Amino acid sequence: MQLLELLTQTPSVPGREDRIREVIKSYVTEKQLFDELTTDAMGSLIGVRRARPKDGAAATETPARVMLAAHMDQIGFLARHISDDGFVRVIPVGGFDTRNLFARRVRVCTADGDLPGVMNPGGKPIHIASESEKKKVPEISEFFIDLSLPGEIVKERVQVGDMVVLDGPFSEVGNSVVSQCLDNRVGCWAQIRAIEALDHHNCDVYAAWTVQEEVGLRGAFPAAYDIEPDFAIACDTTLCCKTPGVPDEERVTVAGDGLCLHIMDSSMIGDIGLIEEIEAVAKAGGIRTQRGVLARGGQDGAAIQRTRRGVRTVAFACPIKYIHTITEMAHKDDLAAYPAVLTAWLKSL
Ligand SMILES: [Zn+2]
């Protein structure tokens, strides 16, 4: 869990993935997980691990090219305006529900260090608000950040374009872990753990940690074009709404029932043949999986599937309760199943 905690506590929003890339890069370099490691022009990190057949046997002449892709950006904000009295306005990069943004601690990441702050919408406290004011759900543009510093100091330290993230701890709660940005540091983590557990494999593995997924799968397109895979797995997260207030037929997944294989979401339909093969491999290894259908929402697999002549693609998704909040919750059994399925499938190729 230490690695997952480190990944969730490293802020990186779309277009500002430098910090998380460095963390992943130094970890996989130290563990010598790849034969080659490069960063493409958009900032996606790509590790190549050539086929390593058993007992020193020679690799087949044309090993299958398998792409794994986990987006390493998280939903967050970029600073867009600093007022003379030092309040910072932001623009979201990724989809927020403003109802989850009231009274939040935030971190403003500047060139010379991070500043703690709090975020609230403009308006009155409950004591002096009218009934209609209390019911209003504000737009994101109405939120501002208070750093409790004089305006001239804020203007000196914070630049338009600086990254802003919600700030919350990583903790263990019952059978789960709770943190901000489990979407998608869980996918980033699962890829690392899966490769760590790989000894022998007959395919060439291209593990990509992509940029800018949360604003439209932007990093996955060029990464997939360059890799030219035969198969791809997008490693991400999905909704888990088996919670009060949601009809059971809209639950998508059940926490603790294992890794979810997306049958479809609004961005792609998974390769059903490949889903069935992966399910058989998981079953043979005693690892639990579940199927999920997501009516709305997409992931990097959609970009990869449609690259060049098309790619056989499946989306892996860890069930996450309270997704896109700072209390995202993932069941430990589902976390354990995630890299286990990935490793078992890669070894089966
Ligand atoms: Zn995601």
Short mmCIF file of C-alpha atoms and ligand atoms in Angstrom, two decimals:
data_model
loop_
_atom_site.label_atom_id
_atom_site.label_comp_id
_atom_site.label_asym_id
_atom_site.label_seq_id
_atom_site.Cartn_x
_atom_site.Cartn_y
_atom_site.Cartn_z
CA MET A 1 0.00 0.00 0.00
CA GLN A 2 2.99 2.33 0.49
CA LEU A 3 3.52 2.67 -3.24
CA LEU A 4 -0.18 3.39 -3.83
CA GLU A 5 -0.11 5.99 -1.07
CA LEU A 6 2.92 7.69 -2.61
CA LEU A 7 1.21 7.77 -6.01
CA THR A 8 -2.01 9.30 -4.61
CA GLN A 9 -0.11 11.93 -2.66
CA THR A 10 1.82 13.17 -5.71
CA PRO A 11 -0.21 15.94 -7.37
CA SER A 12 -0.41 15.87 -11.19
CA VAL A 13 -3.31 17.26 -13.20
CA PRO A 14 -3.71 17.12 -17.01
CA GLY A 15 -0.79 18.90 -18.68
CA ARG A 16 1.17 18.96 -15.40
CA GLU A 17 2.12 15.28 -15.02
CA ASP A 18 5.83 15.90 -14.37
CA ARG A 19 5.76 14.99 -10.70
CA ILE A 20 3.91 11.69 -11.00
CA ARG A 21 5.98 10.73 -14.04
CA GLU A 22 9.17 11.25 -12.03
CA VAL A 23 7.86 9.10 -9.16
CA ILE A 24 6.91 6.23 -11.51
CA LYS A 25 10.09 6.61 -13.54
CA SER A 26 12.40 6.45 -10.56
CA TYR A 27 10.53 3.48 -9.06
CA VAL A 28 10.56 1.35 -12.23
CA THR A 29 14.17 2.37 -12.98
CA GLU A 30 15.34 1.34 -9.52
CA LYS A 31 13.54 -2.00 -9.84
CA GLN A 32 14.88 -2.45 -13.40
CA LEU A 33 11.45 -3.42 -14.71
CA PHE A 34 12.05 -2.39 -18.33
CA ASP A 35 14.55 -2.77 -21.13
CA GLU A 36 13.77 0.73 -22.41
CA LEU A 37 12.03 3.69 -20.84
CA THR A 38 11.09 6.82 -22.79
CA THR A 39 8.89 9.88 -22.45
CA ASP A 40 7.02 10.98 -25.56
CA ALA A 41 6.50 14.56 -26.70
CA MET A 42 3.20 14.93 -24.83
CA GLY A 43 4.69 13.54 -21.64
CA SER A 44 3.48 9.95 -21.50
CA LEU A 45 6.00 7.55 -19.98
CA ILE A 46 6.49 4.30 -21.91
CA GLY A 47 8.39 1.27 -20.65
CA VAL A 48 9.28 -1.55 -23.03
CA ARG A 49 9.91 -5.02 -21.73
CA ARG A 50 10.94 -7.51 -24.39
CA ALA A 51 9.71 -11.11 -24.36
CA ARG A 52 11.49 -13.28 -21.79
CA PRO A 53 10.66 -16.91 -22.62
CA LYS A 54 11.14 -19.67 -20.05
CA ASP A 55 14.44 -21.56 -19.64
CA GLY A 56 16.34 -19.16 -21.87
CA ALA A 57 14.41 -20.25 -24.97
CA ALA A 58 14.63 -17.87 -27.90
CA ALA A 59 11.77 -15.40 -28.31
CA THR A 60 9.52 -15.99 -31.30
CA GLU A 61 10.46 -13.87 -34.28
CA THR A 62 7.43 -11.66 -34.00
CA PRO A 63 6.21 -11.64 -30.40
CA ALA A 64 2.78 -10.14 -29.80
CA ARG A 65 2.92 -6.45 -28.90
CA VAL A 66 0.82 -5.76 -25.83
CA MET A 67 0.09 -2.23 -24.70
CA LEU A 68 -0.95 -1.46 -21.14
CA ALA A 69 -2.13 2.09 -20.53
CA ALA A 70 -2.87 3.82 -17.25
CA HIS A 71 -3.56 7.53 -17.22
CA MET A 72 -1.44 9.25 -14.61
CA ASP A 73 -3.29 12.58 -14.52
CA GLN A 74 -5.90 13.37 -11.88
CA ILE A 75 -8.83 15.76 -11.99
CA GLY A 76 -7.81 19.16 -10.68
CA PHE A 77 -7.53 22.80 -11.60
CA LEU A 78 -5.25 25.37 -13.17
CA ALA A 79 -5.02 28.88 -11.74
CA ARG A 80 -6.74 31.32 -14.13
CA HIS A 81 -6.86 34.65 -12.26
CA ILE A 82 -5.38 36.23 -9.14
CA SER A 83 -7.29 39.17 -7.68
CA ASP A 84 -5.59 42.21 -6.16
CA ASP A 85 -6.61 40.99 -2.72
CA GLY A 86 -5.01 37.58 -3.36
CA PHE A 87 -7.93 35.29 -4.11
CA VAL A 88 -7.11 32.68 -6.77
CA ARG A 89 -9.74 31.65 -9.33
CA VAL A 90 -9.32 28.36 -11.17
CA ILE A 91 -10.45 26.50 -14.25
CA PRO A 92 -11.19 22.77 -13.84
CA VAL A 93 -9.22 20.15 -15.79
CA GLY A 94 -11.46 17.11 -15.47
CA GLY A 95 -15.04 16.56 -14.36
CA PHE A 96 -16.00 17.83 -10.90
CA ASP A 97 -19.35 17.82 -9.16
CA THR A 98 -19.37 21.23 -7.49
CA ARG A 99 -21.39 19.81 -4.59
CA ASN A 100 -18.19 18.01 -3.56
CA LEU A 101 -16.08 21.14 -3.61
CA PHE A 102 -17.37 23.10 -0.66
CA ALA A 103 -14.94 23.79 2.19
CA ARG A 104 -12.00 21.88 0.70
CA ARG A 105 -8.35 22.07 1.60
CA VAL A 106 -6.28 22.54 -1.56
CA ARG A 107 -2.65 22.67 -2.58
CA VAL A 108 -1.49 25.33 -5.02
CA CYS A 109 1.65 23.98 -6.70
CA THR A 110 3.95 26.82 -7.69
CA ALA A 111 7.39 26.93 -9.28
CA ASP A 112 9.00 27.49 -5.87
CA GLY A 113 6.95 25.16 -3.72
CA ASP A 114 3.40 24.24 -2.71
CA LEU A 115 1.07 26.56 -0.83
CA PRO A 116 -1.76 25.27 1.35
CA GLY A 117 -5.13 26.91 0.86
CA VAL A 118 -8.87 26.47 1.23
CA MET A 119 -11.53 26.49 -1.49
CA ASN A 120 -15.09 27.74 -1.18
CA PRO A 121 -17.71 29.30 -3.45
CA GLY A 122 -18.40 33.01 -3.18
CA GLY A 123 -21.37 33.72 -0.94
CA LYS A 124 -22.56 33.98 2.62
CA PRO A 125 -22.22 31.55 5.57
CA ILE A 126 -25.41 29.75 6.58
CA HIS A 127 -26.09 32.21 9.42
CA ILE A 128 -26.75 35.09 7.08
CA ALA A 129 -27.79 33.33 3.82
CA SER A 130 -31.39 33.52 2.60
CA GLU A 131 -33.39 30.31 1.95
CA SER A 132 -32.89 30.61 -1.82
CA GLU A 133 -29.16 31.29 -1.40
CA LYS A 134 -28.79 28.13 0.72
CA LYS A 135 -30.34 25.93 -2.02
CA LYS A 136 -28.17 27.21 -4.87
CA VAL A 137 -25.53 24.88 -6.32
CA PRO A 138 -22.70 27.16 -7.50
CA GLU A 139 -20.80 26.94 -10.79
CA ILE A 140 -17.10 26.07 -10.62
CA SER A 141 -16.32 29.60 -11.78
CA GLU A 142 -17.77 30.89 -8.50
CA PHE A 143 -15.21 29.04 -6.36
CA PHE A 144 -12.06 30.77 -5.17
CA ILE A 145 -8.97 29.83 -3.19
CA ASP A 146 -7.91 31.67 -0.06
CA LEU A 147 -4.20 31.36 0.74
CA SER A 148 -4.38 33.83 3.62
CA LEU A 149 -1.52 35.86 2.19
CA PRO A 150 -1.43 39.51 1.07
CA GLY A 151 -2.40 40.06 -2.58
CA GLU A 152 1.07 41.18 -3.63
CA ILE A 153 2.67 38.05 -2.12
CA VAL A 154 0.13 35.76 -3.85
CA LYS A 155 0.79 37.51 -7.18
CA GLU A 156 4.50 37.03 -6.66
CA ARG A 157 4.23 33.33 -5.82
CA VAL A 158 1.30 32.08 -7.94
CA GLN A 159 1.22 32.25 -11.73
CA VAL A 160 -1.72 31.77 -14.07
CA GLY A 161 -1.37 28.11 -15.14
CA ASP A 162 -0.14 26.79 -11.80
CA MET A 163 -1.67 23.46 -10.81
CA VAL A 164 -4.18 23.27 -7.98
CA VAL A 165 -5.32 19.98 -6.40
CA LEU A 166 -7.66 18.95 -3.64
CA ASP A 167 -5.66 17.93 -0.60
CA GLY A 168 -6.66 14.88 1.43
CA PRO A 169 -4.89 12.03 3.18
CA PHE A 170 -4.55 8.38 2.16
CA SER A 171 -5.99 6.09 4.80
CA GLU A 172 -7.20 2.55 5.41
CA VAL A 173 -10.88 2.27 6.31
CA GLY A 174 -12.25 -1.17 7.13
CA ASN A 175 -11.58 -3.44 4.13
CA SER A 176 -10.79 -0.51 1.86
CA VAL A 177 -8.37 2.30 1.19
CA VAL A 178 -9.65 5.87 0.92
CA SER A 179 -7.90 8.68 -0.90
CA GLN A 180 -8.12 11.37 -3.52
CA CYS A 181 -7.22 10.30 -7.10
CA LEU A 182 -7.52 6.55 -6.70
CA ASP A 183 -8.81 7.31 -10.23
CA ASN A 184 -6.31 6.58 -11.61
CA ARG A 185 -3.31 6.03 -9.39
CA VAL A 186 -4.81 2.55 -8.85
CA GLY A 187 -4.31 1.79 -12.56
CA CYS A 188 -0.78 3.25 -12.44
CA TRP A 189 -0.02 1.10 -9.39
CA ALA A 190 -1.56 -2.07 -10.88
CA GLN A 191 0.64 -1.79 -13.99
CA ILE A 192 3.76 -1.49 -11.87
CA ARG A 193 2.79 -4.40 -9.61
CA ALA A 194 1.84 -6.60 -12.59
CA ILE A 195 5.21 -6.04 -14.27
CA GLU A 196 7.04 -6.63 -10.99
CA ALA A 197 5.37 -10.02 -10.68
CA LEU A 198 6.17 -11.05 -14.26
CA ASP A 199 9.03 -13.46 -14.65
CA HIS A 200 8.67 -15.12 -18.05
CA HIS A 201 6.47 -13.95 -20.90
CA ASN A 202 6.38 -14.52 -24.64
CA CYS A 203 4.96 -11.12 -25.62
CA ASP A 204 6.63 -7.73 -25.76
CA VAL A 205 5.03 -5.54 -23.11
CA TYR A 206 4.66 -1.79 -23.65
CA ALA A 207 3.51 -0.19 -20.43
CA ALA A 208 2.35 3.39 -20.91
CA TRP A 209 1.51 5.88 -18.20
CA THR A 210 -0.44 8.39 -20.23
CA VAL A 211 -1.17 12.10 -19.88
CA GLN A 212 -4.35 14.16 -20.19
CA GLU A 213 -6.94 11.37 -20.07
CA GLU A 214 -9.29 13.37 -17.89
CA VAL A 215 -9.68 16.04 -20.57
CA GLY A 216 -10.37 13.64 -23.46
CA LEU A 217 -7.91 10.72 -23.72
CA ARG A 218 -5.40 13.06 -25.32
CA GLY A 219 -2.13 11.33 -24.42
CA ALA A 220 -3.27 7.82 -25.33
CA PHE A 221 -3.72 8.63 -29.05
CA PRO A 222 -0.06 9.38 -29.88
CA ALA A 223 1.22 6.72 -27.46
CA ALA A 224 -0.86 4.00 -29.14
CA TYR A 225 0.08 5.23 -32.61
CA ASP A 226 3.75 4.94 -31.73
CA ILE A 227 3.51 1.55 -30.01
CA GLU A 228 1.33 -0.04 -32.71
CA PRO A 229 0.01 -2.79 -30.41
CA ASP A 230 -1.73 -6.07 -31.28
CA PHE A 231 -3.62 -6.08 -27.96
CA ALA A 232 -4.25 -3.40 -25.39
CA ILE A 233 -5.52 -3.16 -21.85
CA ALA A 234 -6.54 0.22 -20.53
CA CYS A 235 -5.98 0.17 -16.78
CA ASP A 236 -8.42 2.49 -15.07
CA THR A 237 -11.21 2.64 -12.50
CA THR A 238 -15.00 2.59 -12.66
CA LEU A 239 -18.11 3.43 -10.69
CA CYS A 240 -19.17 1.35 -7.73
CA CYS A 241 -22.62 2.54 -6.74
CA LYS A 242 -23.90 -0.28 -4.59
CA THR A 243 -24.56 2.39 -1.98
CA PRO A 244 -27.69 4.05 -0.54
CA GLY A 245 -29.63 6.27 -2.92
CA VAL A 246 -28.68 4.46 -6.14
CA PRO A 247 -31.02 1.87 -7.74
CA ASP A 248 -29.38 -1.56 -7.78
CA GLU A 249 -29.50 -1.76 -11.57
CA GLU A 250 -27.26 1.32 -11.74
CA ARG A 251 -24.55 0.00 -9.41
CA VAL A 252 -22.11 -0.88 -12.28
CA THR A 253 -19.89 -2.93 -9.91
CA VAL A 254 -19.86 -4.44 -6.42
CA ALA A 255 -16.97 -3.66 -4.07
CA GLY A 256 -15.04 -6.81 -3.21
CA ASP A 257 -16.33 -8.86 -6.16
CA GLY A 258 -13.03 -8.50 -8.02
CA LEU A 259 -11.55 -6.60 -10.93
CA CYS A 260 -14.14 -5.25 -13.35
CA LEU A 261 -13.84 -5.92 -17.08
CA HIS A 262 -15.85 -3.26 -18.89
CA ILE A 263 -18.21 -4.79 -21.41
CA MET A 264 -18.74 -1.28 -22.68
CA ASP A 265 -18.79 2.36 -21.66
CA SER A 266 -19.81 5.38 -23.69
CA SER A 267 -16.39 5.55 -25.36
CA MET A 268 -15.83 1.94 -26.46
CA ILE A 269 -17.12 -1.62 -26.61
CA GLY A 270 -14.55 -4.07 -25.27
CA ASP A 271 -13.29 -6.95 -27.43
CA ILE A 272 -15.61 -9.70 -26.21
CA GLY A 273 -13.31 -12.53 -27.35
CA LEU A 274 -10.46 -11.03 -25.36
CA ILE A 275 -12.71 -10.45 -22.34
CA GLU A 276 -13.67 -14.13 -22.38
CA GLU A 277 -10.02 -15.22 -22.68
CA ILE A 278 -9.03 -13.00 -19.75
CA GLU A 279 -11.96 -14.27 -17.66
CA ALA A 280 -10.87 -17.88 -18.33
CA VAL A 281 -7.27 -17.12 -17.33
CA ALA A 282 -8.43 -15.37 -14.14
CA LYS A 283 -10.79 -18.21 -13.25
CA ALA A 284 -8.03 -20.79 -13.76
CA GLY A 285 -5.85 -18.77 -11.37
CA GLY A 286 -8.61 -18.43 -8.79
CA ILE A 287 -8.79 -14.63 -9.23
CA ARG A 288 -12.17 -12.93 -9.13
CA THR A 289 -13.45 -10.70 -11.92
CA GLN A 290 -16.82 -9.08 -12.58
CA ARG A 291 -18.35 -7.56 -15.68
CA GLY A 292 -19.53 -3.95 -15.75
CA VAL A 293 -21.42 -1.71 -18.13
CA LEU A 294 -20.90 2.01 -17.74
CA ALA A 295 -23.62 4.07 -19.40
CA ARG A 296 -21.58 7.27 -19.34
CA GLY A 297 -17.84 7.74 -19.12
CA GLY A 298 -14.80 6.78 -21.15
CA GLN A 299 -11.15 5.81 -20.79
CA ASP A 300 -7.91 5.53 -22.76
CA GLY A 301 -8.94 2.22 -24.34
CA ALA A 302 -11.20 4.12 -26.72
CA ALA A 303 -8.25 6.03 -28.16
CA ILE A 304 -6.07 2.94 -28.42
CA GLN A 305 -8.77 0.75 -29.99
CA ARG A 306 -9.15 3.15 -32.90
CA THR A 307 -5.50 3.72 -33.68
CA ARG A 308 -4.05 2.72 -37.08
CA ARG A 309 -5.88 -0.44 -38.27
CA GLY A 310 -7.69 -0.94 -34.96
CA VAL A 311 -6.51 -2.75 -31.84
CA ARG A 312 -8.16 -5.55 -29.82
CA THR A 313 -8.76 -3.70 -26.56
CA VAL A 314 -10.26 -4.33 -23.13
CA ALA A 315 -10.75 -1.87 -20.27
CA PHE A 316 -9.79 -3.05 -16.78
CA ALA A 317 -11.44 -1.06 -14.02
CA CYS A 318 -11.13 -1.11 -10.27
CA PRO A 319 -14.53 -0.48 -8.61
CA ILE A 320 -14.36 2.89 -6.83
CA LYS A 321 -17.05 4.27 -4.54
CA TYR A 322 -17.54 8.05 -4.38
CA ILE A 323 -15.47 8.53 -7.53
CA HIS A 324 -14.14 12.01 -8.37
CA THR A 325 -14.22 13.08 -4.70
CA ILE A 326 -11.39 13.16 -2.15
CA THR A 327 -12.94 10.13 -0.43
CA GLU A 328 -12.63 7.67 -3.30
CA MET A 329 -12.81 4.18 -1.81
CA ALA A 330 -11.35 0.93 -3.20
CA HIS A 331 -11.80 -2.53 -1.66
CA LYS A 332 -8.53 -4.28 -0.87
CA ASP A 333 -9.70 -7.53 -2.52
CA ASP A 334 -10.33 -5.69 -5.78
CA LEU A 335 -6.91 -4.04 -5.54
CA ALA A 336 -5.28 -7.43 -5.02
CA ALA A 337 -7.15 -8.96 -7.97
CA TYR A 338 -6.13 -6.17 -10.36
CA PRO A 339 -2.40 -6.80 -10.96
CA ALA A 340 -2.96 -10.55 -10.46
CA VAL A 341 -5.28 -10.75 -13.49
CA LEU A 342 -2.91 -8.62 -15.54
CA THR A 343 0.14 -10.75 -14.74
CA ALA A 344 -1.73 -14.03 -15.33
CA TRP A 345 -2.99 -12.87 -18.71
CA LEU A 346 0.40 -11.53 -19.88
CA LYS A 347 1.98 -14.87 -18.96
CA SER A 348 -0.69 -16.76 -20.90
CA LEU A 349 0.10 -15.07 -24.22
ZN ZN B 1 -9.81 7.39 -14.83
#
